PDB file of C-alpha atoms and ligand atoms in Angstrom:
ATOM      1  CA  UNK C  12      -7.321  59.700 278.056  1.00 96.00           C
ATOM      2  CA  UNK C  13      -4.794  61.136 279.544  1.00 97.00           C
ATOM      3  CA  UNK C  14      -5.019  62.748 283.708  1.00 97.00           C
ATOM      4  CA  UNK C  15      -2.458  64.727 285.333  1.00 98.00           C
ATOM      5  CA  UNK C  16      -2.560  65.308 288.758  1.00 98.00           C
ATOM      6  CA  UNK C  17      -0.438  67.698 291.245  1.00 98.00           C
ATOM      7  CA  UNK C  18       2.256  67.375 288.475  1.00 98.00           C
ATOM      8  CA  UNK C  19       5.537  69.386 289.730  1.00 98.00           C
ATOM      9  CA  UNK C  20       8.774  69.763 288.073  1.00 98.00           C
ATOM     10  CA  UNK C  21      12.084  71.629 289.339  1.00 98.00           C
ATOM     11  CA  UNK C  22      15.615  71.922 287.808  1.00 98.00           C
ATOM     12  CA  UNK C  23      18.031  72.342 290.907  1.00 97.00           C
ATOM     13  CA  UNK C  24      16.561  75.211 292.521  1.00 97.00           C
ATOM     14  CA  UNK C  25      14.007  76.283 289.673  1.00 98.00           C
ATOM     15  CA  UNK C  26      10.689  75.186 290.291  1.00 98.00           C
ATOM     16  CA  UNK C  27       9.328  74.961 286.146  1.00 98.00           C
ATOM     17  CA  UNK C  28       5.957  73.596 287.156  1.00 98.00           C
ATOM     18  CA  UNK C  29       3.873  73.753 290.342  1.00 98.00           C
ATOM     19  CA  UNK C  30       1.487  71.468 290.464  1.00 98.00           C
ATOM     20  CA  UNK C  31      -0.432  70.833 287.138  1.00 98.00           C
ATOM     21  CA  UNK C  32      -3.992  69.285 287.368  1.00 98.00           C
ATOM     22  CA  UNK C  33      -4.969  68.325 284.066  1.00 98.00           C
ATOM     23  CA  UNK C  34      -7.437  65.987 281.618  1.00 97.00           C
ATOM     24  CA  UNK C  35      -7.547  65.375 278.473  1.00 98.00           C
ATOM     25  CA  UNK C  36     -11.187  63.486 276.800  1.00 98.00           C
ATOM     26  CA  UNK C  37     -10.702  61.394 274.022  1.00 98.00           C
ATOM     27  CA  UNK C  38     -11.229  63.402 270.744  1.00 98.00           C
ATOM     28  CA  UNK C  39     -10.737  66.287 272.647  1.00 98.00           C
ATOM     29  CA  UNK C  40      -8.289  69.336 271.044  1.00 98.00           C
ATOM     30  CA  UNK C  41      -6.666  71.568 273.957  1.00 98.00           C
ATOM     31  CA  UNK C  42      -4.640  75.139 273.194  1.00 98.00           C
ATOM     32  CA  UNK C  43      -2.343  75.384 275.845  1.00 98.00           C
ATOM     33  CA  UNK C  44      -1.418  78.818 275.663  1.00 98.00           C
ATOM     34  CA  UNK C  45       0.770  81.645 278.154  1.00 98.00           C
ATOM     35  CA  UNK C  46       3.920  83.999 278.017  1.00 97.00           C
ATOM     36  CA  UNK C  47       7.186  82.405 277.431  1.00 97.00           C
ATOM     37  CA  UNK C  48       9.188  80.106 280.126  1.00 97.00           C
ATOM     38  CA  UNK C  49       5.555  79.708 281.530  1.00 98.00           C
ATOM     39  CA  UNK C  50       6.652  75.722 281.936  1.00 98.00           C
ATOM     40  CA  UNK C  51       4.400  75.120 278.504  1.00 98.00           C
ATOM     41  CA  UNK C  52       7.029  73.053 276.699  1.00 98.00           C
ATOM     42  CA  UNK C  53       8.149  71.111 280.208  1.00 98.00           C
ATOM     43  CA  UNK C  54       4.411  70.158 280.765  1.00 98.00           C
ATOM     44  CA  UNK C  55       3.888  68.219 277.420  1.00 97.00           C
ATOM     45  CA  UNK C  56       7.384  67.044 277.931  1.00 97.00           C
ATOM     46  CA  UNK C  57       6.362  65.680 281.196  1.00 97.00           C
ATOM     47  CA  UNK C  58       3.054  64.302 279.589  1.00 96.00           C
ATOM     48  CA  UNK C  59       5.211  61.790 277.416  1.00 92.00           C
ATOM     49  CA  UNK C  60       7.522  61.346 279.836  1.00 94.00           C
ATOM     50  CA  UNK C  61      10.650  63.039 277.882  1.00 95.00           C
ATOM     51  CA  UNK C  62      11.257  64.893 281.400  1.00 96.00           C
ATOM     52  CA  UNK C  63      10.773  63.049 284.467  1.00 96.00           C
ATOM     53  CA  UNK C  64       8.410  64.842 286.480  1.00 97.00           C
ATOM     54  CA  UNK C  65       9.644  65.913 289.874  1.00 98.00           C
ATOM     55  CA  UNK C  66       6.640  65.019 291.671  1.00 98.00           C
ATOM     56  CA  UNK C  67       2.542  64.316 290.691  1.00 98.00           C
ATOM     57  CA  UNK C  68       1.177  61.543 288.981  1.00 96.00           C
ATOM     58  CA  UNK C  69       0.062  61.205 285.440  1.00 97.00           C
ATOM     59  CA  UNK C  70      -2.234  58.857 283.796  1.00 97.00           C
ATOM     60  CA  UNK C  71      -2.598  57.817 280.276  1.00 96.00           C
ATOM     61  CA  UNK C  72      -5.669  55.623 279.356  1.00 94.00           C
ATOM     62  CA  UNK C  73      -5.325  54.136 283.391  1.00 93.00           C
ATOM     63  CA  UNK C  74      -1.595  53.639 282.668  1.00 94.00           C
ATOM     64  CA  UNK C  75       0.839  55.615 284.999  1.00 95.00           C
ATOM     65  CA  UNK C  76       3.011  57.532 282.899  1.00 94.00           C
ATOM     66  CA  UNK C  77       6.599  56.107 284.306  1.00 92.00           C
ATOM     67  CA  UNK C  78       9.980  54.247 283.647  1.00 92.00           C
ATOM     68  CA  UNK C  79       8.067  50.925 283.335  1.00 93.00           C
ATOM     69  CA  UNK C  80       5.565  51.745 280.680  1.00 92.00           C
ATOM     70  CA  UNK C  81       7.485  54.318 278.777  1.00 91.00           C
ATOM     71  CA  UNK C  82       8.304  52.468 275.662  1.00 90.00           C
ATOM     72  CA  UNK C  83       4.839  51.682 275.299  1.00 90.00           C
ATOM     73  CA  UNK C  84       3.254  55.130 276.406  1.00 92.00           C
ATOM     74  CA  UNK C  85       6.219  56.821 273.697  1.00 90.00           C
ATOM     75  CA  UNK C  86       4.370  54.720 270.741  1.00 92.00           C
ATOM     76  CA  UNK C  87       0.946  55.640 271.734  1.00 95.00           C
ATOM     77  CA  UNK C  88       2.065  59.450 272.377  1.00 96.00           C
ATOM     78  CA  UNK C  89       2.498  61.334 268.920  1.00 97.00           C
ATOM     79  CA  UNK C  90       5.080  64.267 269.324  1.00 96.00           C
ATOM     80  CA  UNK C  91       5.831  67.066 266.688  1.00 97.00           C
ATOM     81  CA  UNK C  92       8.207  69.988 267.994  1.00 96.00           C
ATOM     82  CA  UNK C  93       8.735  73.442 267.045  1.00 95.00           C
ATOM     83  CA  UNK C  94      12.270  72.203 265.261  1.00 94.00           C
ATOM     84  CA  UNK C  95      11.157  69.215 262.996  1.00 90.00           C
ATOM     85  CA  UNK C  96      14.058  66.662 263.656  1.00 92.00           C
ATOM     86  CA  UNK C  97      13.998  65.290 260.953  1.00 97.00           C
ATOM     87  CA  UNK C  98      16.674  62.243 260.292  1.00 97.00           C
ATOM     88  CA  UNK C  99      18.771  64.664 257.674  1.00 97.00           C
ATOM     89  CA  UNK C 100      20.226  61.008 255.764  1.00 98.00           C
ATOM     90  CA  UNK C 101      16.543  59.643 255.033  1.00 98.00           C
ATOM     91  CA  UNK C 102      14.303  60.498 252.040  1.00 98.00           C
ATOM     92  CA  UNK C 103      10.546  61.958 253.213  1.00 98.00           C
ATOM     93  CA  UNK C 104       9.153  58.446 253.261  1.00 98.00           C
ATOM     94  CA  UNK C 105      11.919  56.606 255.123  1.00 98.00           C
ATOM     95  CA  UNK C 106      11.928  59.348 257.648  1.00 98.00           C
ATOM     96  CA  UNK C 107       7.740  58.672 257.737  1.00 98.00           C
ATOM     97  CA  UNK C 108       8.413  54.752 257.606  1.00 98.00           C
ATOM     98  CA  UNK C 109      11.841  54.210 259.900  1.00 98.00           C
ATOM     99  CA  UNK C 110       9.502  54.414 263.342  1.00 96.00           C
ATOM    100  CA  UNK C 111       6.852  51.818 262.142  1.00 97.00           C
ATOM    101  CA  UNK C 112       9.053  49.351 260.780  1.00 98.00           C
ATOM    102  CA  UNK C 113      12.330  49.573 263.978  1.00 96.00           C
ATOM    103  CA  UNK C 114       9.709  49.937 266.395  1.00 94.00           C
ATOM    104  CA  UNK C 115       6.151  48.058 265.860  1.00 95.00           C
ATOM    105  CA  UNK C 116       7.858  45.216 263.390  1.00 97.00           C
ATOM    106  CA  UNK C 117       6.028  46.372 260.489  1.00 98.00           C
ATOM    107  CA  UNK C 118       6.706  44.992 256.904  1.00 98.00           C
ATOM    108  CA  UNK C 119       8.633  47.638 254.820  1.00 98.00           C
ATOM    109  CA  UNK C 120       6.261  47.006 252.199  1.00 98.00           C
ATOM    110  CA  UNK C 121       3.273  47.719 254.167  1.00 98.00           C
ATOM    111  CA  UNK C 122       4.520  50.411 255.981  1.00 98.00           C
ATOM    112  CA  UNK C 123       5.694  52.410 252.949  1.00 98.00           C
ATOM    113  CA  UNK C 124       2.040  51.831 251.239  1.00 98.00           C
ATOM    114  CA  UNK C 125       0.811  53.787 254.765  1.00 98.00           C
ATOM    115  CA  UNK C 126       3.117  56.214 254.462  1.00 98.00           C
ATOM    116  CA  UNK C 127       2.442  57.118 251.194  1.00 98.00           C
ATOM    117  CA  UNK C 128      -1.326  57.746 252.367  1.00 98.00           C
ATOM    118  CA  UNK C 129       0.395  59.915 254.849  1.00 98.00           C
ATOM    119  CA  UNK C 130       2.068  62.351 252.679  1.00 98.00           C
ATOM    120  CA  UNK C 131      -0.504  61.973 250.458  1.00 98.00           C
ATOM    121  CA  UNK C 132      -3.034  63.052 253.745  1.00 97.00           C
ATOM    122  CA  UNK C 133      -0.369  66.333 254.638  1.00 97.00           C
ATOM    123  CA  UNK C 134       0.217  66.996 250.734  1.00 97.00           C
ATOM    124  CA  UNK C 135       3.246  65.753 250.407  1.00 98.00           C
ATOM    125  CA  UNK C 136       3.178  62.695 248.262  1.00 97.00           C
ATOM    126  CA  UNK C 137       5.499  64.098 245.293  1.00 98.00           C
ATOM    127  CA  UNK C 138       8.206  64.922 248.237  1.00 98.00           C
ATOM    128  CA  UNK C 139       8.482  61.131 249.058  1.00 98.00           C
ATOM    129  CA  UNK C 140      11.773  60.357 247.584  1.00 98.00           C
ATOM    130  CA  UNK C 141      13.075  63.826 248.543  1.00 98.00           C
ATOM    131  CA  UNK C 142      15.625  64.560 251.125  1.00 98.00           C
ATOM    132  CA  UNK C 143      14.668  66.788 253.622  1.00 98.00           C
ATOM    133  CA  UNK C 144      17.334  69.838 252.907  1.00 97.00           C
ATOM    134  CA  UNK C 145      15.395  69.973 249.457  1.00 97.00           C
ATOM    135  CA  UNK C 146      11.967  70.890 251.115  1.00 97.00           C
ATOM    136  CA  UNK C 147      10.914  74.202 252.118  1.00 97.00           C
ATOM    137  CA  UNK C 148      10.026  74.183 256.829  1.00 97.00           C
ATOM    138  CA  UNK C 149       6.596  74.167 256.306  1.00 97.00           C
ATOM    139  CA  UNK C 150       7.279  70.879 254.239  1.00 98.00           C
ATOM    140  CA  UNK C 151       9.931  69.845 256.385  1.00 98.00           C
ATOM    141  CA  UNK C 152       6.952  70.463 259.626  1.00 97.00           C
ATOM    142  CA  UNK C 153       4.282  68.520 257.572  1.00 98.00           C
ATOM    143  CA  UNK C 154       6.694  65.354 257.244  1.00 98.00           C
ATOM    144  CA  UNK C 155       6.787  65.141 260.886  1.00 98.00           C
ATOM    145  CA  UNK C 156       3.467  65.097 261.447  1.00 98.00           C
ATOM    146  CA  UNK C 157       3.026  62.489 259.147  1.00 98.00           C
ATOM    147  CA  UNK C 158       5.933  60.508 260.660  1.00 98.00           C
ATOM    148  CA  UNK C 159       4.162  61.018 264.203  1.00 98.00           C
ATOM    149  CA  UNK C 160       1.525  59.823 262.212  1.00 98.00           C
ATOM    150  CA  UNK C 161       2.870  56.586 261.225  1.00 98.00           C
ATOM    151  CA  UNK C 162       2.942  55.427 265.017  1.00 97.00           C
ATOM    152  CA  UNK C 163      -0.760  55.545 265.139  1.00 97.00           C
ATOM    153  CA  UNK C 164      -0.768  57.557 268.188  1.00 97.00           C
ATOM    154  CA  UNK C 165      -3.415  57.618 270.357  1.00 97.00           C
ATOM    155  CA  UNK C 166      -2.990  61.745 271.301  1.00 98.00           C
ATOM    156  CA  UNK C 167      -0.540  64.288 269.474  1.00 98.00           C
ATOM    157  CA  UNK C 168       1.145  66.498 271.303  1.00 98.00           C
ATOM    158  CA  UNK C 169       2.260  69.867 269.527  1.00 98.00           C
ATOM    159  CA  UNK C 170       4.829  72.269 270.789  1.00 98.00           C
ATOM    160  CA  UNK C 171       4.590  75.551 269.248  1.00 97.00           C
ATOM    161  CA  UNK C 172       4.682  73.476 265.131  1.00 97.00           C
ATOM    162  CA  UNK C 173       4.855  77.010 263.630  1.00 97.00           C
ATOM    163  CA  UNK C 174       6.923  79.299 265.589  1.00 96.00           C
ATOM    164  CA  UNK C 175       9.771  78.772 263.227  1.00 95.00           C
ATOM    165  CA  UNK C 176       8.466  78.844 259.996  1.00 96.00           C
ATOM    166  CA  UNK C 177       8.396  81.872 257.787  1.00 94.00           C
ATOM    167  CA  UNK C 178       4.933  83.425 257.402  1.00 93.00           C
ATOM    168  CA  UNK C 179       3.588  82.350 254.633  1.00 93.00           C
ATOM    169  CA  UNK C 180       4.404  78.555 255.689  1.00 95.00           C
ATOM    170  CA  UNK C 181       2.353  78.593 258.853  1.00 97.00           C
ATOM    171  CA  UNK C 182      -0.595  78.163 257.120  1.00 96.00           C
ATOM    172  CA  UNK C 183      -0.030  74.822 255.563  1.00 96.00           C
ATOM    173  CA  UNK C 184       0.797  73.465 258.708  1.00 97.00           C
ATOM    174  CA  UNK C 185      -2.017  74.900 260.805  1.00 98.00           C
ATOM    175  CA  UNK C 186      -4.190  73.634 258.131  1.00 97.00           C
ATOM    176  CA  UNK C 187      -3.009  69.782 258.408  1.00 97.00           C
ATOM    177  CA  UNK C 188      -3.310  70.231 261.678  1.00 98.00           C
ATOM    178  CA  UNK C 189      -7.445  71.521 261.198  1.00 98.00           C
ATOM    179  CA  UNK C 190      -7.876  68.724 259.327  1.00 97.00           C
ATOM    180  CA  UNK C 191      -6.610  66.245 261.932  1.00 98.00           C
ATOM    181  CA  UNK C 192      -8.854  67.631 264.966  1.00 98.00           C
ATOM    182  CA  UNK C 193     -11.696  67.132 262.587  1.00 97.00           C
ATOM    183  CA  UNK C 194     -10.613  63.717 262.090  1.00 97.00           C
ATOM    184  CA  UNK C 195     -11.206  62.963 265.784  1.00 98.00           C
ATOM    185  CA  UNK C 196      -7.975  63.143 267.210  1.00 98.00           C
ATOM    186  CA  UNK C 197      -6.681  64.021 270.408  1.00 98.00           C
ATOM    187  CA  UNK C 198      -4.776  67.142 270.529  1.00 98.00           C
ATOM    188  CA  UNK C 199      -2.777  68.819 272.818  1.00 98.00           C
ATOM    189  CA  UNK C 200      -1.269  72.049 271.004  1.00 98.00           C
ATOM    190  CA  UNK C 201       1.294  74.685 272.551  1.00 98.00           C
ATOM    191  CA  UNK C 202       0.489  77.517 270.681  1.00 97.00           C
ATOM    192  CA  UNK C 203       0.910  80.925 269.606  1.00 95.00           C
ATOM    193  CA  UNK C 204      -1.237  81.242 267.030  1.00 96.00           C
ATOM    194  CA  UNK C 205      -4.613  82.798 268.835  1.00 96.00           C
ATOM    195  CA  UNK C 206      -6.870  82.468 265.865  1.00 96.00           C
ATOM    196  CA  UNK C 207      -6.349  79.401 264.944  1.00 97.00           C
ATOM    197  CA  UNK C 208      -6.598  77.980 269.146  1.00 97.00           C
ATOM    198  CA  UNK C 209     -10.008  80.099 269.044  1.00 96.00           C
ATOM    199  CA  UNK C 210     -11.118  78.432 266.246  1.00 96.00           C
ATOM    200  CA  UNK C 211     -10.142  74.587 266.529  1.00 97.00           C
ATOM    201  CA  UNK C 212      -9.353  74.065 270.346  1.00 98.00           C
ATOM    202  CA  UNK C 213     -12.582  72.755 272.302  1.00 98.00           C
ATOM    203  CA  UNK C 214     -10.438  73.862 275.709  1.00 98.00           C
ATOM    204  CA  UNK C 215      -7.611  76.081 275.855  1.00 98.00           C
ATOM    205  CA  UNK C 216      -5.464  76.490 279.034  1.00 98.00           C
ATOM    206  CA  UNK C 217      -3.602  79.880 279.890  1.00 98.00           C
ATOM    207  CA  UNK C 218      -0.472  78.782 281.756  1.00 98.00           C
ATOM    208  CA  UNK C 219       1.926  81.375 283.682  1.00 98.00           C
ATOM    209  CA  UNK C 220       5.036  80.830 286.003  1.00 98.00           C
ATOM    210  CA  UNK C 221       4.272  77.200 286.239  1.00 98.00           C
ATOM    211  CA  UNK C 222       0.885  76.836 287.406  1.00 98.00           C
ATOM    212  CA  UNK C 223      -2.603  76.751 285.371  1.00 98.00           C
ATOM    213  CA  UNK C 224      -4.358  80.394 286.043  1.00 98.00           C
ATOM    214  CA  UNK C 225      -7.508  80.286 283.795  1.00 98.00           C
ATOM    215  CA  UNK C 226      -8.974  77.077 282.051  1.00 97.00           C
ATOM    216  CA  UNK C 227     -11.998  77.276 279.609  1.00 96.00           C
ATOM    217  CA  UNK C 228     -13.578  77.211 276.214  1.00 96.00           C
ATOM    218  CA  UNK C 229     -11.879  79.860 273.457  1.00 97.00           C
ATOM    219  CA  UNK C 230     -14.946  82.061 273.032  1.00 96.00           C
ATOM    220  CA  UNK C 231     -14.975  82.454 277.070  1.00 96.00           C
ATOM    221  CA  UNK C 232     -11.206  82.769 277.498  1.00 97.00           C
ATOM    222  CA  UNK C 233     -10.326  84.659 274.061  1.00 96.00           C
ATOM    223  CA  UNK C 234     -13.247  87.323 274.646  1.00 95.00           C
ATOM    224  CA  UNK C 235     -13.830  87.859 278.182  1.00 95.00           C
ATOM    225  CA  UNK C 236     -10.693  86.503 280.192  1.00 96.00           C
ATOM    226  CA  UNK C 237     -11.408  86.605 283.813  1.00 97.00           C
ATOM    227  CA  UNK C 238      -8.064  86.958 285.607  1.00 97.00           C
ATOM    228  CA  UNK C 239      -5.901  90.065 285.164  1.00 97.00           C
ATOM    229  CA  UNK C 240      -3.039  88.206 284.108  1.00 97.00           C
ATOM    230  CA  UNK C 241      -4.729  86.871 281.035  1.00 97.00           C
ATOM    231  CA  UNK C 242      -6.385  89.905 280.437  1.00 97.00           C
ATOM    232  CA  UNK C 243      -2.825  91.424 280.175  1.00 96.00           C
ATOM    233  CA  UNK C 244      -1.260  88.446 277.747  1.00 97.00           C
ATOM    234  CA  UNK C 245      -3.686  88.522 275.702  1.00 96.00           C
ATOM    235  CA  UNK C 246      -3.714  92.334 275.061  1.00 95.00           C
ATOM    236  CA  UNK C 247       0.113  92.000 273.992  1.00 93.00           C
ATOM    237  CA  UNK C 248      -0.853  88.940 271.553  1.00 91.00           C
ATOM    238  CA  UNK C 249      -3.778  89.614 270.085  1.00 83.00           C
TER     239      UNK C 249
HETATM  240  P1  LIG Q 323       7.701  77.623 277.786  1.00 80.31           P
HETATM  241  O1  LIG Q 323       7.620  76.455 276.878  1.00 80.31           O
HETATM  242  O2  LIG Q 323       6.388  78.030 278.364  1.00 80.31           O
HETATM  243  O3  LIG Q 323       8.394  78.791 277.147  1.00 80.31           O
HETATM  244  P2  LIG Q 323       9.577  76.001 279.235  1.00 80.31           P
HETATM  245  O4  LIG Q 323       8.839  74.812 279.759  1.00 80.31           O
HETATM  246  O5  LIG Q 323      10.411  75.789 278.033  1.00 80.31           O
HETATM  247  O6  LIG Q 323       8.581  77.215 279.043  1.00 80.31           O
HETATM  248  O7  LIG Q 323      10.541  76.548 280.361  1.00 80.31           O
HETATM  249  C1  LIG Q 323      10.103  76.948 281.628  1.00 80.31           C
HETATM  250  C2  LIG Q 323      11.309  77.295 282.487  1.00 80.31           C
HETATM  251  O8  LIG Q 323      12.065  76.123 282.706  1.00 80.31           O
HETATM  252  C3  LIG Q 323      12.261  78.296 281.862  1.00 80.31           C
HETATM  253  O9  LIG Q 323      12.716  79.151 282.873  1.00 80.31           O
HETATM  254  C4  LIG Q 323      13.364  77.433 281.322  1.00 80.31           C
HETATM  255  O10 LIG Q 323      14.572  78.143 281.282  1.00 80.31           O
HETATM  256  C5  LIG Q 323      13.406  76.319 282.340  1.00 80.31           C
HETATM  257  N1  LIG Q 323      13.898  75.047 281.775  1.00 80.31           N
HETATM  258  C6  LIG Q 323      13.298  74.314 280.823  1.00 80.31           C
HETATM  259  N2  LIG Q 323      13.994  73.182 280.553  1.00 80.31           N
HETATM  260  C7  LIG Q 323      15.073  73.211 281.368  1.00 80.31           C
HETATM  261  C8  LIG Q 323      16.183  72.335 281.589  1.00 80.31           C
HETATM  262  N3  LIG Q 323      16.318  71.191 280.893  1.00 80.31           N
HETATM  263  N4  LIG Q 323      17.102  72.693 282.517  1.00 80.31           N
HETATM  264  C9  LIG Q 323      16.967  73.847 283.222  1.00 80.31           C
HETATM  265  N5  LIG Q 323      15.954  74.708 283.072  1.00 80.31           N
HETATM  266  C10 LIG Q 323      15.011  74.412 282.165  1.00 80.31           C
HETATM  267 MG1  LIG Q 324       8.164  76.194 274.934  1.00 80.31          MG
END
């Protein structure tokens, strides 16, 4: 579904990425995982084309991910970010509806009836008419999954979706999230949270300064790393 390959990216002088190969199988969920300013956040970035990459190619369904099929590649490509983003002026269903009905033409009517089964799906369905200063982040976090949702998106693309919730919300979210990997979907999730990549990713991908330095299934990576430098990150995590 989706193929990078040789994937670089620089700002000025910084080189963020150096060359990223990487797949992604249809139904398939992938941790990316790896310290901080690893490039983690650029890469899925560069995957929906919200950075430009600096040089690589990357393919989504046979498509080349570029300035003449972005509009398209953006509605097919679900994103959900660490800071929710939320439109602050928009009750929980217009926020889940606004997309679907500016974007893909759909009738309001129609397109409120799906997102009601949204919130419904995320838990949410008494929030609907509720702005979003009135819900707690892990609510807030659940809305915009269901407005990625609302796209239909072919792949979702998480960037660390609990880092800045309070404890006791991550939960929720991580659990939406289980439930949508079992629904078939493709995931690719930035991530912190080592149980829950051990237990839902089929792949997860260690990333440091920029390049990919071990690739493989959890069990594999999360109980016998092979290269030192996951050994050592996942000693301070775990
Ligand atoms: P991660 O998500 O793994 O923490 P990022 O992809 O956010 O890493 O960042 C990798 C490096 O790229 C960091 O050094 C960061 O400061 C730098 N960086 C990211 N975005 C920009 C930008 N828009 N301009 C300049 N530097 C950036
Ligand atoms: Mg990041």
């Amino acid at each position: 579904m989706i193929k990078g390959t040789a994937i670089t990216k620089s700002f000025g002088k910084l080189d963020v990425l150096k060359g990223i190969d990487i797949t992604v199988q249809k139904g398939e969920v992938l941790a990316v995982v790896g310290p901080s300013g690893s490039g983690k956040s650029t890469l899925l970035r560069c995957l929906n084309y919200l950075e430009q990459p600096s040089g690589g190619n990357i393919q989504f369904e046979g498509m080349s991910v570029d300035n003449k099929n972005i509009s398209q590649i953006r509605q097919e490509v679900g994103m959900v970010f660490q800071h929710f983003h939320l439109f602050p002026h928009m009750t929980v269903l217009e926020n889940v509806t606004y997309s679907p009905i500016k974007v893909k033409k759909v009738k309001r009517e129609k397109a409120e009836l799906m997102g009601i089964e949204l919130l419904k799906k995320v838990g949410l369905k008494e929030k609907s008419g509720e702005f979003p200063n009135r819900i707690s982040g892990g609510q807030k976090q659940r809305v915009a999954i269901a407005r990625a949702l609302a796209m239909e998106p072919k792949v979702m693309l998480f960037d660390e979706p609990t880092s800045a919730l309070d404890p006791e919300m991550v939960k929720e979210v991580l659990s939406v999230m289980k439930d949508l990997a079992k629904s078939g979907m493709t995931m690719i999730i930035v991530t912190h949270e080592m149980g829950f990549a051990k237990e839902v990713a089929d792949r997860v991908i260690f990333m440091d300064d920029g390049k990919i330095v071990e690739e493989g299934n959890p069990d594999d990576f999360f109980l016998q790393p092979k290269t030192p430098r996951a050994k050592e990150f996942l000693e301070k995590v775990l």
